[in-house]
Short mmCIF file of C-alpha atoms in Angstrom, two decimals:
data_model
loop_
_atom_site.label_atom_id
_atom_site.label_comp_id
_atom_site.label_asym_id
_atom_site.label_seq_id
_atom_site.Cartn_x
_atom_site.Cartn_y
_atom_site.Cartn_z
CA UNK U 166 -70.72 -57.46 -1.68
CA UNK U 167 -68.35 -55.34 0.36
CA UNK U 168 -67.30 -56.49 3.71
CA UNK U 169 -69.09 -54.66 6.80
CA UNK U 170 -67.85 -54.75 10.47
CA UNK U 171 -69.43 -54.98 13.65
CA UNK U 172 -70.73 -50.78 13.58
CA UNK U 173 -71.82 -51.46 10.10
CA UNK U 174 -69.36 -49.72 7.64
CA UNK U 175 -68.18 -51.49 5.16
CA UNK U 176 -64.59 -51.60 5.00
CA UNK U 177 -64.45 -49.88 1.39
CA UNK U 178 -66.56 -47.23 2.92
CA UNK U 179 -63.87 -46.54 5.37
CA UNK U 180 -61.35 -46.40 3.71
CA UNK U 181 -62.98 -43.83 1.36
CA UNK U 182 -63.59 -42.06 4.23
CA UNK U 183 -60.23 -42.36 5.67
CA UNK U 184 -58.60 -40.69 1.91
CA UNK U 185 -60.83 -37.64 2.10
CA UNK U 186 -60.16 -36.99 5.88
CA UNK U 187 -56.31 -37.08 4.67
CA UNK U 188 -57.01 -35.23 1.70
CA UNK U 189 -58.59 -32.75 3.58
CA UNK U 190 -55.96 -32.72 6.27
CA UNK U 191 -53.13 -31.72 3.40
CA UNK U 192 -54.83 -29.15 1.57
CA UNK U 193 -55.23 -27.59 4.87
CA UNK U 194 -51.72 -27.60 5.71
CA UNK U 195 -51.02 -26.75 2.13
CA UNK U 196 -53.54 -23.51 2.28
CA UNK U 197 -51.89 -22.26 5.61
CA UNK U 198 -48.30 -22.73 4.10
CA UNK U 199 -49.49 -20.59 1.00
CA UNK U 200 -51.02 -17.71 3.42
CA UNK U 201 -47.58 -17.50 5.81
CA UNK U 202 -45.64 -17.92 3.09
CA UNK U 203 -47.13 -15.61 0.52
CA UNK U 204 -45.33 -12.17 -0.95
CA UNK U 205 -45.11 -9.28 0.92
CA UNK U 206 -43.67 -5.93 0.41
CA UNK U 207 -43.74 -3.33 2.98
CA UNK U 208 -43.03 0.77 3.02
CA UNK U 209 -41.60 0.42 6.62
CA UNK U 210 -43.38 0.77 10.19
CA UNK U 211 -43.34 4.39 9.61
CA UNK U 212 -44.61 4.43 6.46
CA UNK U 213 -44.82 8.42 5.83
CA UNK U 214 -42.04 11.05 5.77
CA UNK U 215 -42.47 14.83 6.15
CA UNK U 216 -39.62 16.51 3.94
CA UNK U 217 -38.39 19.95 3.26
CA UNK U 218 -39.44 21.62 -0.51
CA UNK U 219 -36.17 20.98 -2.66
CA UNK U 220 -34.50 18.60 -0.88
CA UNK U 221 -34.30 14.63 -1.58
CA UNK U 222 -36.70 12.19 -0.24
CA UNK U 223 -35.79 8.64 0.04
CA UNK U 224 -39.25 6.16 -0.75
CA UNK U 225 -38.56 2.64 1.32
CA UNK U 226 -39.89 -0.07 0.04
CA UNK U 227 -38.79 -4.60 1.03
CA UNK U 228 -39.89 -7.38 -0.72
CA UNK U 229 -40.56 -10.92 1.51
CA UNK U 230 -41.45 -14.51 0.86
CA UNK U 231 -41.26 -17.74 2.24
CA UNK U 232 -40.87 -19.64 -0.48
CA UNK U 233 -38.57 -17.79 -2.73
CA UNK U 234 -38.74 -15.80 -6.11
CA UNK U 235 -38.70 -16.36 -9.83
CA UNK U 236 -39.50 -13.08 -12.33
CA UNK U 237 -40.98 -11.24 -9.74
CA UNK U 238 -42.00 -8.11 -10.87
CA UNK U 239 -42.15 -4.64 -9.27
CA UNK U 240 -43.30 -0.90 -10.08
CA UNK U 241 -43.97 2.43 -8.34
CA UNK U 242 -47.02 4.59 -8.72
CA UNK U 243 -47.60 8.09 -7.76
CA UNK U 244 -51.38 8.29 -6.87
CA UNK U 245 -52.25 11.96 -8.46
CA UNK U 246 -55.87 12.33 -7.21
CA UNK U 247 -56.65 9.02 -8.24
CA UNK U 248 -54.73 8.82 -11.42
CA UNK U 249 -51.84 6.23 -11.22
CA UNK U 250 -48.54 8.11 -12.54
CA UNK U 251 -46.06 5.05 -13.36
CA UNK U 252 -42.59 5.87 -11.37
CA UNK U 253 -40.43 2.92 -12.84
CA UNK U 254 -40.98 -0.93 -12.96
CA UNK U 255 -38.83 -3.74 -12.94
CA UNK U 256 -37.84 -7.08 -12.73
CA UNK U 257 -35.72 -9.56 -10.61
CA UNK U 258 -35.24 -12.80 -12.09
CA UNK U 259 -34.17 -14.34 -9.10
CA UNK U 260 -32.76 -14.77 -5.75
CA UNK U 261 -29.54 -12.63 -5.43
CA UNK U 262 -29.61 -11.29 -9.09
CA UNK U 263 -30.00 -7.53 -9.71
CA UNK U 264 -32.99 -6.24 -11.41
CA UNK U 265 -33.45 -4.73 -14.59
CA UNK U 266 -35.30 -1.68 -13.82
CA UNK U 267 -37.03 1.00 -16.08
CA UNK U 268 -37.84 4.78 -15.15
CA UNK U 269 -39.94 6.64 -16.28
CA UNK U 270 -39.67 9.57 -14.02
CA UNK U 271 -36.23 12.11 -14.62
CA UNK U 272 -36.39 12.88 -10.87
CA UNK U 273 -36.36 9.30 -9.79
CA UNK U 274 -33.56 6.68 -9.64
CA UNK U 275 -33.65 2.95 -8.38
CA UNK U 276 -31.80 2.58 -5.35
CA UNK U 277 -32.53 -0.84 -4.13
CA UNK U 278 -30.14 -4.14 -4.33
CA UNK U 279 -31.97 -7.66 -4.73
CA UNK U 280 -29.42 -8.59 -1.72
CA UNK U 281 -31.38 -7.45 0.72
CA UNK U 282 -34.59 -7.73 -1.07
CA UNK U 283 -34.63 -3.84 -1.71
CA UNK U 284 -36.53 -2.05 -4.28
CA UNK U 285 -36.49 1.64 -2.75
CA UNK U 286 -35.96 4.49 -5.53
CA UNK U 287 -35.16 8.27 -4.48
CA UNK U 288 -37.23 11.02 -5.25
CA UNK U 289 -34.63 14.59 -5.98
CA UNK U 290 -35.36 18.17 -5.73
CA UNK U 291 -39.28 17.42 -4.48
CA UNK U 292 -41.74 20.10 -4.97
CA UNK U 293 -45.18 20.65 -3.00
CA UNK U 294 -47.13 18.72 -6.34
CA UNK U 295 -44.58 15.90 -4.95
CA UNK U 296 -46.33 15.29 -1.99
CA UNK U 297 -49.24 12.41 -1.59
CA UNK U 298 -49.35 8.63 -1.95
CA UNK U 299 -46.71 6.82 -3.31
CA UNK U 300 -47.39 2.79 -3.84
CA UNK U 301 -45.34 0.04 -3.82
CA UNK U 302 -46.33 -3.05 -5.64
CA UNK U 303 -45.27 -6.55 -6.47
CA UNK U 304 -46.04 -9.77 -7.82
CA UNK U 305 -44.39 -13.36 -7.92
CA UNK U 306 -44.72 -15.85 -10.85
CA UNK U 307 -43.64 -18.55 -8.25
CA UNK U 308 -46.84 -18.20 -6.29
CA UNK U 309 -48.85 -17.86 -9.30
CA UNK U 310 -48.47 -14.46 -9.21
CA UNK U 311 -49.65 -13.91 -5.81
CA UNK U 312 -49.40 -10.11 -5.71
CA UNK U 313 -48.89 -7.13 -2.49
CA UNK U 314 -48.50 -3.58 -2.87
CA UNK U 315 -47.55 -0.90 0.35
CA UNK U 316 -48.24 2.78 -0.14
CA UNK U 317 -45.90 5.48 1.56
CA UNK U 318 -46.77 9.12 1.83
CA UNK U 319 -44.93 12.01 1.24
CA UNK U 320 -45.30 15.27 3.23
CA UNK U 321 -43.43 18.38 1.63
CA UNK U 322 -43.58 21.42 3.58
CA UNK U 323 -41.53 24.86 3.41
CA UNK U 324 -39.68 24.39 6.11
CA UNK U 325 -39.65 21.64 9.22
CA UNK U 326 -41.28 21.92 12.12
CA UNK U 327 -39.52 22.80 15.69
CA UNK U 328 -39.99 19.75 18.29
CA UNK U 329 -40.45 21.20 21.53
CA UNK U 330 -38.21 19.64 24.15
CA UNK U 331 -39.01 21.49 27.31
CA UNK U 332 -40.83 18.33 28.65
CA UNK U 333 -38.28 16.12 27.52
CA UNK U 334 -35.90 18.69 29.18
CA UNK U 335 -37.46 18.94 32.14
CA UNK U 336 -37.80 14.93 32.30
CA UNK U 337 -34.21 14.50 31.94
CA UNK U 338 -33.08 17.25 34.54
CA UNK U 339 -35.45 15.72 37.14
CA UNK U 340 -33.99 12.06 36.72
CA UNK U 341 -30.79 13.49 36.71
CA UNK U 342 -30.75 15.20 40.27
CA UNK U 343 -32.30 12.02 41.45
CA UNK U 344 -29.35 9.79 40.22
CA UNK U 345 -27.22 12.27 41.45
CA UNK U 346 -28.98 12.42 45.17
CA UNK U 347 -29.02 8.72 45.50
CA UNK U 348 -25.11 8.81 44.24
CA UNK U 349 -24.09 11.25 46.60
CA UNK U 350 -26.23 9.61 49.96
CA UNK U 351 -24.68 6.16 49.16
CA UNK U 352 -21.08 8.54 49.37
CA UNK U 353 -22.20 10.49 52.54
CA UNK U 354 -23.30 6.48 53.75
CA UNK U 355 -19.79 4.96 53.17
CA UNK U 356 -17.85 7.77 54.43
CA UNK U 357 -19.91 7.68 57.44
CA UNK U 358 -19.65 3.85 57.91
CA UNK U 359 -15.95 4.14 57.19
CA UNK U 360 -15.27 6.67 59.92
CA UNK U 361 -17.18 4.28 62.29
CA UNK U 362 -15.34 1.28 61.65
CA UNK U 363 -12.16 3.09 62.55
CA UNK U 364 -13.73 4.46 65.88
CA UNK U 365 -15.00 0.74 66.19
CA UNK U 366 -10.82 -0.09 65.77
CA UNK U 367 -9.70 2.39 68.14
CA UNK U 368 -11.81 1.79 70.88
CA UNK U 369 -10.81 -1.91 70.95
CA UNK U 370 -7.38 -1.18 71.11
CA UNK U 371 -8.38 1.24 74.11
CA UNK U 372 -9.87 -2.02 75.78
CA UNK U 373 -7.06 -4.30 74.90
CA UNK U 374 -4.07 -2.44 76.23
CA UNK U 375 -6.31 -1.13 79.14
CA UNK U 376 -6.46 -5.19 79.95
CA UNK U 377 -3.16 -5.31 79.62
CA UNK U 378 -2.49 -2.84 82.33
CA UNK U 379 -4.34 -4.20 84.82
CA UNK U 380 -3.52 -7.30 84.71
CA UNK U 381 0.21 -6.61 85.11
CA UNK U 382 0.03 -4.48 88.14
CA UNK U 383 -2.26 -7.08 89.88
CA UNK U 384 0.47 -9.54 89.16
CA UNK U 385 3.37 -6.81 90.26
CA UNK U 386 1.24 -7.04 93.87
CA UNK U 387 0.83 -10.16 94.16
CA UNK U 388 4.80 -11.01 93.81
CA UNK U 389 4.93 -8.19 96.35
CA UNK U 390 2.29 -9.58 98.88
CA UNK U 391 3.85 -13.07 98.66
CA UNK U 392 7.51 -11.76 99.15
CA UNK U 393 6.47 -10.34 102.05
CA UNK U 394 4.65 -13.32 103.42
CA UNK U 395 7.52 -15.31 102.63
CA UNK U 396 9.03 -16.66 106.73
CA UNK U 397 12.46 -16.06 107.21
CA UNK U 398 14.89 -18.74 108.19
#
């Protein structure tokens, strides 16, 4: 029979229960390693471009993860109304080594570097049956093939749009004669405070040598008043 203690567990019991709660504890930690470290790629914060027709168009695309790479595999799609059109695929075998990449496009090249985790292509001479979704995707053996894809869209227009800056204009010219106000009253301010500092100056000299004067002819009269007082022999 298995020892109990004074709640009434037995010790076995316990300990059982102790393994599962620790169990439980790393499979946790293990599940929320695998989530922040998982594969990632990403078309960019902007993920969109508006381009001219004829002209190249360059499609962004970074790979991330946490724990490293092994094999991962990449490709590009052009979404035509639903139909996937395969771009190019590749593959990088590992950290730092360039991938070998296949296209299967004659206006496309592969333009990214596995240095900085790059798998961008360009897209030349574009045409308006260019323009739509373009998708990113990827997949890492390492995380049993945990996988991520990022779609960009392409805009093609016949020619680009004129940004109206009047505001921005008018924003600019109105902080700029208020720098230059405050710039020139702190000028008027410290000519103004220089020119009273030497006023300040020249009206203590004024007092100073006015002293001066007075206090040598009161002692001139005084040797004069006691000369005279002076009895004679």
């Amino acid at each position: 029979m298995a020892p109990v203690d004074s709640t009434g567990w037995s010790v076995s019991g316990r300990q059982r229960s102790g393994d599962l709660l620790h169990a439980g504890l790393a499979l946790a930690l293990l599940l929320g390693v695998w989530s922040v470290g998982g594969l990632e790629v990403s078309t960019g914060k902007i993920n969109f471009i508006e381009a001219m027709n004829g002209s190249t168009v360059l499609l962004p695309c970074t790979y991330a993860s946490c724990i490293g790479i092994k094999n991962l595999y990449f490709n590009w799609h052009y979404n035509d109304n639903g139909t996937l059109d395969r771009l190019c695929e590749g593959m990088i075998p590992t950290e730092g080594v360039e991938p070998r990449v296949n296209v299967f496009h004659d206006r496309v090249d592969f333009v990214g570097s596995s240095k900085g985790n790059n798998i961008s292509i360009l897209l030349w001479n574009i045409t308006f049956e260019d323009g739509g979704d373009y998708i990113c995707f990827g997949r890492n053996p390492k995380e049993k093939n945990r996988n991520h894809s990022s779609t960009f869209t392409l805009y093609v227009v016949d020619e680009m749009k004129e940004i109206d800056t009047t505001l921005t204009t008018i924003i600019v010219s109105v902080v700029g004669g208020v720098i230059g106000l405050i710039v020139l009253f702190m000028v008027i301010k410290a000519l103004v405070k220089h020119f009273l500092c030497k006023d300040d100056e020249k009206n203590k000299e004024c007092l100073v040598s006015s002293s001066g004067n007075d206090n040598t002819e009161n002692g001139h009269t005084g040797a004069k008043a006691d000369n005279k007082g002076t009895p004679k022999a």
